[in-house]
CSV table of C-alpha atoms in Angstrom, one decimal:
chain,number,residue,atom,x,y,z
Q,1,MET,CA,-173.3,34.5,-112.2
Q,2,ASP,CA,-171.8,31.8,-110.2
Q,3,THR,CA,-168.4,30.4,-110.9
Q,4,ARG,CA,-167.9,28.9,-107.4
Q,5,GLU,CA,-171.1,26.9,-107.1
Q,6,THR,CA,-172.1,28.9,-104.1
Q,7,LEU,CA,-175.6,30.0,-104.9
Q,8,LEU,CA,-178.0,27.7,-103.1
Q,9,TRP,CA,-181.7,28.0,-102.3
Q,10,GLU,CA,-183.7,26.7,-99.3
Q,11,GLU,CA,-186.7,24.4,-100.0
Q,12,ASP,CA,-189.3,27.1,-99.2
Q,13,SER,CA,-187.7,30.1,-100.8
Q,14,GLN,CA,-189.5,33.4,-100.2
Q,15,TYR,CA,-188.7,34.4,-103.8
Q,16,SER,CA,-191.1,33.5,-106.5
Q,17,ARG,CA,-189.1,34.9,-109.4
Q,18,PRO,CA,-187.5,32.6,-112.0
Q,19,TYR,CA,-183.8,32.2,-111.6
Q,20,LEU,CA,-181.1,31.7,-114.2
Q,21,ILE,CA,-177.5,31.0,-113.3
Q,22,VAL,CA,-174.6,31.7,-115.7
Q,23,THR,CA,-171.5,29.7,-115.0
Q,24,SER,CA,-168.4,28.3,-116.7
Q,25,GLU,CA,-168.1,24.8,-118.2
Q,26,ASN,CA,-165.8,23.9,-115.2
Q,27,VAL,CA,-168.8,23.7,-112.9
Q,28,LYS,CA,-169.4,20.3,-111.4
Q,29,LYS,CA,-172.2,18.1,-112.8
Q,30,ASP,CA,-173.6,17.8,-109.2
Q,31,TYR,CA,-174.2,21.5,-109.1
Q,32,LEU,CA,-176.0,21.5,-112.4
Q,33,GLU,CA,-178.1,18.6,-111.2
Q,34,TYR,CA,-178.9,20.6,-108.0
Q,35,LEU,CA,-180.0,23.6,-110.2
Q,36,ASP,CA,-182.2,21.2,-112.3
Q,37,SER,CA,-183.8,19.8,-109.1
Q,38,LYS,CA,-184.8,23.3,-108.1
Q,39,ASN,CA,-186.1,24.1,-111.6
Q,40,ILE,CA,-183.4,26.8,-112.0
Q,41,SER,CA,-182.3,27.4,-115.6
Q,42,TRP,CA,-178.6,27.6,-116.2
Q,43,ILE,CA,-176.0,28.5,-118.9
Q,44,ALA,CA,-172.5,27.0,-118.8
Q,45,THR,CA,-170.2,28.7,-121.3
Q,46,GLY,CA,-166.4,29.3,-121.3
Q,47,LYS,CA,-163.7,26.9,-120.1
Q,48,GLU,CA,-161.8,28.7,-117.3
Q,49,HIS,CA,-164.0,31.9,-117.2
Q,50,ILE,CA,-167.5,32.6,-118.2
Q,51,ASP,CA,-167.7,33.6,-121.9
Q,52,LEU,CA,-169.8,36.7,-121.4
Q,53,ASN,CA,-170.4,37.3,-125.1
Q,54,ARG,CA,-171.6,33.8,-125.7
Q,55,ALA,CA,-173.7,34.0,-122.5
Q,56,VAL,CA,-175.4,37.1,-123.7
Q,57,GLU,CA,-176.1,35.4,-127.1
Q,58,ILE,CA,-177.7,32.5,-125.4
Q,59,LEU,CA,-179.8,34.8,-123.2
Q,60,ALA,CA,-181.1,36.4,-126.3
Q,61,THR,CA,-181.8,33.3,-128.4
Q,62,GLU,CA,-182.9,30.8,-125.8
Q,63,PHE,CA,-184.5,33.1,-123.1
Q,64,ASN,CA,-185.6,36.1,-125.2
Q,65,ILE,CA,-183.6,38.4,-123.0
Q,66,GLU,CA,-182.5,41.4,-124.9
Q,67,ARG,CA,-181.6,43.9,-122.2
Q,68,LEU,CA,-179.6,43.3,-119.0
Q,69,ALA,CA,-179.0,45.4,-115.9
Q,70,ILE,CA,-175.6,44.4,-114.4
Q,71,VAL,CA,-175.9,45.1,-110.7
Q,72,SER,CA,-172.7,43.5,-109.4
Q,73,GLY,CA,-169.2,44.1,-108.1
Q,74,GLY,CA,-166.2,45.6,-109.9
Q,75,LYS,CA,-164.8,42.3,-111.4
Q,76,ILE,CA,-168.1,41.3,-113.1
Q,77,ASP,CA,-168.6,45.0,-114.2
Q,78,GLY,CA,-165.0,45.0,-115.6
Q,79,GLY,CA,-165.6,41.8,-117.4
Q,80,PHE,CA,-168.7,43.1,-119.2
Q,81,LEU,CA,-166.9,46.3,-120.0
Q,82,ASP,CA,-163.9,44.5,-121.5
Q,83,ALA,CA,-166.3,42.3,-123.5
Q,84,GLY,CA,-167.8,45.4,-125.0
Q,85,LEU,CA,-171.2,44.5,-123.6
Q,86,ILE,CA,-172.0,47.7,-121.7
Q,87,ASP,CA,-173.7,50.5,-123.5
Q,88,GLU,CA,-174.8,52.6,-120.5
Q,89,ILE,CA,-173.4,53.2,-117.1
Q,90,SER,CA,-175.8,54.3,-114.3
Q,91,ILE,CA,-174.3,55.3,-111.0
Q,92,LEU,CA,-176.3,56.3,-107.9
Q,93,MET,CA,-173.9,58.0,-105.5
Q,94,GLY,CA,-174.8,58.8,-101.9
Q,95,PRO,CA,-173.4,61.6,-99.8
Q,96,GLY,CA,-170.6,59.8,-98.2
Q,97,VAL,CA,-167.0,58.7,-98.8
Q,98,ASP,CA,-165.4,55.3,-98.1
Q,99,GLY,CA,-161.8,55.4,-99.2
Q,100,ARG,CA,-160.7,52.2,-97.4
Q,101,THR,CA,-157.6,50.4,-98.7
Q,102,ASN,CA,-158.4,47.5,-101.1
Q,103,ALA,CA,-162.1,48.6,-101.4
Q,104,PRO,CA,-163.4,47.5,-104.8
Q,105,SER,CA,-164.1,50.1,-107.4
Q,106,VAL,CA,-167.0,50.1,-109.9
Q,107,PHE,CA,-164.8,48.5,-112.6
Q,108,ASP,CA,-162.1,46.1,-111.3
Q,109,GLY,CA,-159.9,43.5,-112.8
Q,110,ARG,CA,-159.2,45.2,-116.1
Q,111,ALA,CA,-155.8,44.6,-117.7
Q,112,ASN,CA,-153.2,47.3,-117.0
Q,113,ASP,CA,-152.9,48.1,-120.7
Q,114,SER,CA,-156.7,48.6,-121.1
Q,115,HIS,CA,-157.7,51.9,-122.5
Q,116,SER,CA,-160.2,54.0,-120.8
Q,117,LEU,CA,-163.6,54.2,-122.6
Q,118,PRO,CA,-165.0,57.6,-123.3
Q,119,LEU,CA,-168.4,58.3,-121.9
Q,120,LYS,CA,-171.1,60.8,-123.0
Q,121,LEU,CA,-173.2,62.3,-120.2
Q,122,GLN,CA,-176.9,61.5,-120.6
Q,123,SER,CA,-178.4,62.9,-117.4
Q,124,VAL,CA,-177.8,63.9,-113.8
Q,125,GLN,CA,-180.5,63.9,-111.2
Q,126,SER,CA,-180.2,65.1,-107.7
Q,127,TYR,CA,-182.2,64.1,-104.6
Q,128,ASP,CA,-183.2,65.9,-101.4
Q,129,ASN,CA,-181.0,63.5,-99.4
Q,130,GLY,CA,-177.9,64.7,-101.3
Q,131,ALA,CA,-177.6,61.6,-103.5
Q,132,ILE,CA,-177.1,62.0,-107.3
Q,133,TRP,CA,-177.9,59.6,-110.1
Q,134,ILE,CA,-175.5,60.0,-113.1
Q,135,ARG,CA,-176.2,58.2,-116.4
Q,136,TYR,CA,-173.5,57.9,-119.2
Q,137,GLN,CA,-173.6,56.4,-122.6
Q,138,VAL,CA,-170.5,54.4,-123.5
Q,139,GLN,CA,-168.9,55.7,-126.6
Q,140,LYS,CA,-167.5,52.9,-128.8
């Protein structure tokens, strides 16, 4: 996801994976031409913000992508949560505490009147280094 036209690639990228950028319709034509020049697929949907529901529809119909792993920050996580697009939450927690002021949380940017979503515990796995992996199913 790139709403600020900041994802750029060097000529000789060390990565050989295919890329796909999801952005809003406000993106500049020059950036889309840049992506085209790098053979990077893109989806532009939503006026001011990315229309996540439409983006997921396009991923399914045009790119045959039926399952996503959202590995991101709190605002993108919160957007997918608000759009009803998350069915599982997987959290890997290490044995340490941050607690800094203004540090982002797992789900940021949700409206103050948003309701919390109930979760059903699927599994908990612990590791020798003290880390735990918790998996929840979102109850809709």
